[in-house]
Coordinates of C-alpha atoms in Angstrom, one line a residue:
M1 CA -18.4 -6.9 15.6
K2 CA -19.0 -4.4 12.8
L3 CA -15.5 -3.1 11.7
S4 CA -11.8 -4.4 11.9
A5 CA -8.9 -2.2 10.8
V6 CA -6.1 -4.5 9.5
I7 CA -2.3 -3.6 9.5
I8 CA 0.6 -5.5 8.4
S9 CA 3.7 -4.2 9.9
K10 CA 7.6 -4.5 10.3
N11 CA 9.7 -1.7 11.9
V12 CA 7.0 1.0 11.5
G13 CA 7.1 2.4 15.0
K14 CA 7.9 5.9 13.7
D15 CA 4.7 6.0 11.5
L16 CA 2.3 3.8 13.4
P17 CA 1.1 6.2 16.2
N18 CA -0.4 8.7 13.8
C19 CA -2.1 5.9 11.9
L20 CA -3.6 4.4 14.9
K21 CA -4.8 7.7 16.3
S22 CA -6.9 8.1 13.3
L23 CA -8.6 4.7 13.9
D24 CA -10.5 5.7 16.8
F25 CA -13.8 4.7 15.2
V26 CA -13.2 1.0 14.5
D27 CA -14.2 -1.9 16.7
E28 CA -10.7 -3.6 16.6
I29 CA -7.3 -3.1 15.2
V30 CA -5.5 -6.2 14.0
V31 CA -1.7 -5.9 13.6
L32 CA 0.1 -8.8 12.0
D33 CA 3.8 -8.2 12.5
S34 CA 6.7 -9.9 10.6
G35 CA 9.5 -9.4 13.0
S36 CA 9.9 -5.8 14.1
T37 CA 13.0 -5.0 16.0
D38 CA 11.9 -1.3 16.9
D39 CA 9.0 -0.1 19.1
T40 CA 6.3 -1.2 16.5
L41 CA 4.7 -3.9 18.9
A42 CA 4.8 -1.5 21.9
Q43 CA 3.1 1.3 19.9
A44 CA 0.4 -1.2 18.8
E45 CA -0.2 -2.4 22.3
A46 CA -0.5 1.0 23.5
F47 CA -3.4 1.6 21.2
G48 CA -5.1 -1.6 22.3
A49 CA -4.5 -3.5 19.0
R50 CA -4.8 -7.3 18.8
I51 CA -1.1 -8.3 17.8
F52 CA -0.2 -11.3 15.9
Q53 CA 3.3 -12.4 14.6
S54 CA 4.2 -14.4 11.6
D55 CA 7.2 -16.4 10.7
G56 CA 9.0 -15.5 7.5
W57 CA 7.8 -13.2 4.7
P58 CA 5.6 -14.8 2.0
G59 CA 5.0 -11.6 0.1
F60 CA 2.5 -8.7 0.5
G61 CA -0.7 -10.6 -0.8
P62 CA -0.2 -13.8 1.1
Q63 CA 0.7 -11.6 4.3
R64 CA -2.6 -9.7 3.9
Q65 CA -4.5 -13.0 3.6
R66 CA -2.8 -14.2 6.8
A67 CA -3.8 -11.0 8.5
Q68 CA -7.4 -11.3 7.4
Q69 CA -7.7 -14.7 9.2
H70 CA -7.3 -12.9 12.5
A71 CA -9.9 -10.2 12.0
K72 CA -13.4 -10.6 13.6
G73 CA -15.3 -7.7 11.9
E74 CA -18.0 -8.1 9.4
W75 CA -16.2 -5.3 7.5
L76 CA -12.5 -5.0 7.0
F77 CA -10.7 -1.7 6.5
W78 CA -7.2 -2.2 5.2
I79 CA -4.6 0.6 6.1
D80 CA -0.8 0.8 6.2
A81 CA 1.2 2.1 8.9
D82 CA 2.2 5.2 7.0
E83 CA -1.4 6.2 6.1
V84 CA -3.9 8.3 8.1
V85 CA -7.7 8.5 7.8
T86 CA -9.1 12.1 7.3
P87 CA -12.4 13.0 9.2
E88 CA -14.3 13.0 5.9
L89 CA -13.0 9.5 5.1
K90 CA -14.0 8.4 8.6
A91 CA -17.5 9.6 8.2
G92 CA -17.8 7.9 4.7
I93 CA -16.5 4.5 6.2
L94 CA -19.0 4.7 9.1
A95 CA -21.9 5.4 6.6
A96 CA -20.7 2.6 4.2
I97 CA -20.7 -0.2 6.6
E98 CA -24.5 0.3 7.2
D99 CA -25.3 -0.4 3.6
S100 CA -26.7 -4.1 3.3
T101 CA -26.0 -4.3 -0.5
P102 CA -24.1 -7.6 -1.2
Q103 CA -20.7 -7.6 -3.1
L104 CA -20.1 -4.1 -2.5
V105 CA -16.6 -2.7 -2.1
Y106 CA -15.4 0.8 -1.3
R107 CA -12.4 2.7 -2.6
A108 CA -10.4 5.3 -0.7
N109 CA -8.7 8.1 -2.6
R110 CA -5.1 8.2 -1.5
L111 CA -3.3 11.4 -1.3
T112 CA 0.5 10.9 -1.0
D113 CA 3.0 13.2 0.5
F114 CA 6.5 13.2 -1.3
F115 CA 9.2 14.6 1.0
G116 CA 6.9 17.3 2.4
R117 CA 4.6 18.0 -0.6
F118 CA 1.2 16.4 -1.4
I119 CA 1.4 15.3 -5.1
K120 CA -1.6 15.7 -7.4
T121 CA 0.3 15.2 -10.7
S122 CA 2.6 12.4 -12.0
G123 CA -0.2 9.8 -12.1
W124 CA -0.3 9.8 -8.4
Y125 CA -3.8 11.4 -7.9
P126 CA -6.5 10.5 -7.8
D127 CA -5.3 7.2 -6.4
R128 CA -8.5 5.2 -5.7
I129 CA -7.8 1.8 -4.1
V130 CA -10.1 -0.8 -2.5
R131 CA -9.7 -0.6 1.1
L132 CA -13.2 -1.5 2.6
H133 CA -15.1 -4.7 2.0
R134 CA -16.9 -7.4 3.9
N135 CA -14.7 -10.0 5.6
S136 CA -16.7 -12.9 4.2
E137 CA -16.7 -11.9 0.4
Y138 CA -13.2 -10.9 -0.6
R139 CA -9.5 -11.3 0.1
Y140 CA -6.2 -10.1 -1.4
D141 CA -4.6 -11.8 -4.3
D142 CA -1.4 -13.8 -4.1
A143 CA 0.9 -11.1 -5.7
L144 CA 4.3 -10.7 -3.8
V145 CA 4.1 -6.8 -4.4
H146 CA 1.5 -4.4 -5.8
E147 CA -1.2 -6.7 -4.4
K148 CA -4.9 -5.9 -4.8
V149 CA -8.3 -7.2 -3.3
D150 CA -9.6 -9.8 -5.7
C151 CA -12.9 -8.1 -6.4
K152 CA -14.5 -10.3 -9.2
G153 CA -18.2 -9.5 -9.4
A154 CA -18.0 -6.6 -7.1
K155 CA -19.8 -3.3 -7.2
F156 CA -17.6 -0.3 -6.5
K157 CA -18.3 2.9 -4.6
D158 CA -15.9 5.7 -3.8
L159 CA -15.5 7.0 -0.2
P160 CA -15.3 10.7 0.5
G161 CA -12.2 12.4 1.7
H162 CA -8.7 11.2 1.6
L163 CA -6.4 8.5 2.9
L164 CA -3.3 10.5 3.5
H165 CA -0.2 8.6 2.7
Y166 CA 3.2 9.5 4.1
T167 CA 5.3 7.2 2.1
T168 CA 8.7 8.8 2.0
G169 CA 10.1 9.4 5.4
D170 CA 13.9 9.8 5.2
L171 CA 15.8 9.3 1.8
T172 CA 17.6 6.2 3.0
S173 CA 14.4 4.3 4.0
Y174 CA 12.6 5.5 1.0
L175 CA 15.4 4.1 -1.3
Q176 CA 15.7 1.0 0.7
K177 CA 11.9 0.2 0.3
S178 CA 12.1 1.0 -3.4
V179 CA 14.8 -1.7 -3.9
R180 CA 12.9 -4.2 -1.8
Y181 CA 9.7 -3.6 -3.9
A182 CA 11.7 -3.9 -7.1
N183 CA 13.1 -7.2 -5.9
D184 CA 9.8 -8.5 -5.0
W185 CA 8.3 -7.4 -8.3
A186 CA 11.0 -9.3 -10.1
D187 CA 10.5 -12.5 -7.9
N188 CA 6.8 -12.3 -8.9
K189 CA 7.6 -12.1 -12.6
A190 CA 10.2 -14.8 -12.4
R191 CA 7.8 -17.0 -10.7
K192 CA 5.4 -16.5 -13.8
G193 CA 8.2 -17.3 -16.3
K194 CA 8.8 -13.8 -17.3
K195 CA 12.2 -12.5 -18.5
A196 CA 14.0 -9.2 -19.3
G197 CA 17.2 -7.9 -20.6
V198 CA 19.3 -4.9 -19.7
S199 CA 18.1 -3.0 -22.5
S200 CA 14.5 -3.3 -21.2
A201 CA 15.7 -1.8 -17.8
V202 CA 17.1 1.1 -19.7
L203 CA 14.1 1.8 -22.0
H204 CA 11.6 1.3 -19.2
S205 CA 13.4 3.8 -17.0
M206 CA 13.6 6.5 -19.8
S207 CA 9.9 6.1 -20.7
T208 CA 8.9 6.2 -16.9
F209 CA 10.6 9.6 -16.5
L210 CA 9.1 10.9 -19.6
R211 CA 5.7 9.8 -18.5
K212 CA 5.9 11.0 -15.0
F213 CA 7.6 14.4 -15.6
V214 CA 6.1 15.4 -19.0
F215 CA 2.9 13.5 -19.9
Q216 CA 1.6 13.3 -16.4
R217 CA 2.6 16.8 -15.8
G218 CA 5.0 16.2 -12.9
F219 CA 6.7 19.5 -13.9
M220 CA 3.8 21.2 -12.3
D221 CA 5.1 20.2 -8.9
G222 CA 8.6 21.8 -9.7
K223 CA 11.5 20.2 -7.9
H224 CA 9.4 17.7 -6.1
G225 CA 7.9 16.5 -9.3
F226 CA 11.4 16.1 -11.1
L227 CA 12.7 14.2 -8.0
L228 CA 9.7 12.0 -8.2
A229 CA 10.2 11.2 -11.8
V230 CA 13.8 10.5 -11.4
F231 CA 13.0 8.0 -8.4
A232 CA 10.2 6.4 -10.4
A233 CA 12.7 5.9 -13.4
H234 CA 15.2 4.4 -10.8
Y235 CA 12.6 2.1 -9.5
S236 CA 11.6 1.0 -13.0
F237 CA 15.2 0.4 -13.9
N238 CA 15.8 -1.7 -10.7
K239 CA 12.7 -3.8 -11.4
Y240 CA 13.8 -5.0 -14.9
A241 CA 17.5 -5.3 -13.8
A242 CA 16.5 -7.4 -10.9
L243 CA 14.4 -9.7 -13.2
W244 CA 17.3 -9.9 -15.7
L245 CA 19.7 -11.0 -12.9
K246 CA 17.2 -13.6 -11.5
T247 CA 16.5 -15.2 -15.0
R248 CA 19.8 -14.9 -17.0
R249 CA 21.4 -18.1 -18.0

């Protein structure tokens, strides 16, 4: 088997069909679910995915490691349920997996939709992330959030096209996800002995807004850019506030 697409999921039934439709070129789709209560599993089954379920939530990095154990392909393509492969990216992936060069990993350029507008400012673009590698050579790190493929010694190549990222959905789910990510980030830092104060939360949130809206030209995206900067500042505040709450004495 040449190529496996791997997805970790929980309650992503609304997004999953568009993602799976764009994966018509892979040899298998592996879905590792962590307790969905919506129609996620039914959607995955309808597209012929191999479905597995895990107990508990170990964090994003360890969960991806679990998912990799179920994949049979020589190559792995990692994709989230709220992402869609463009035709250009599809062609690039199919060409890439014919390359016999060892220790070669490929980066997809993610283009993110923020409440109806694709963002190319605010540090969101280009957003090149490793998503394609040989199954036997690499795996994700142990980070609870903001995990990455551990690519020590790898050679990098960039894939053409875009990986479209529909991350926002509705406001409630977006804010809930933001708080969950902030809490996971704080857990990760606390586990490493890091601490923070309330002043850190304030200063980081202010600097995040300025960086996103001014220095990374978020103002070019108008109201969307302003809202993005505010939400990014809110996320930054929540990260450091959560770390303070977890480590205060």
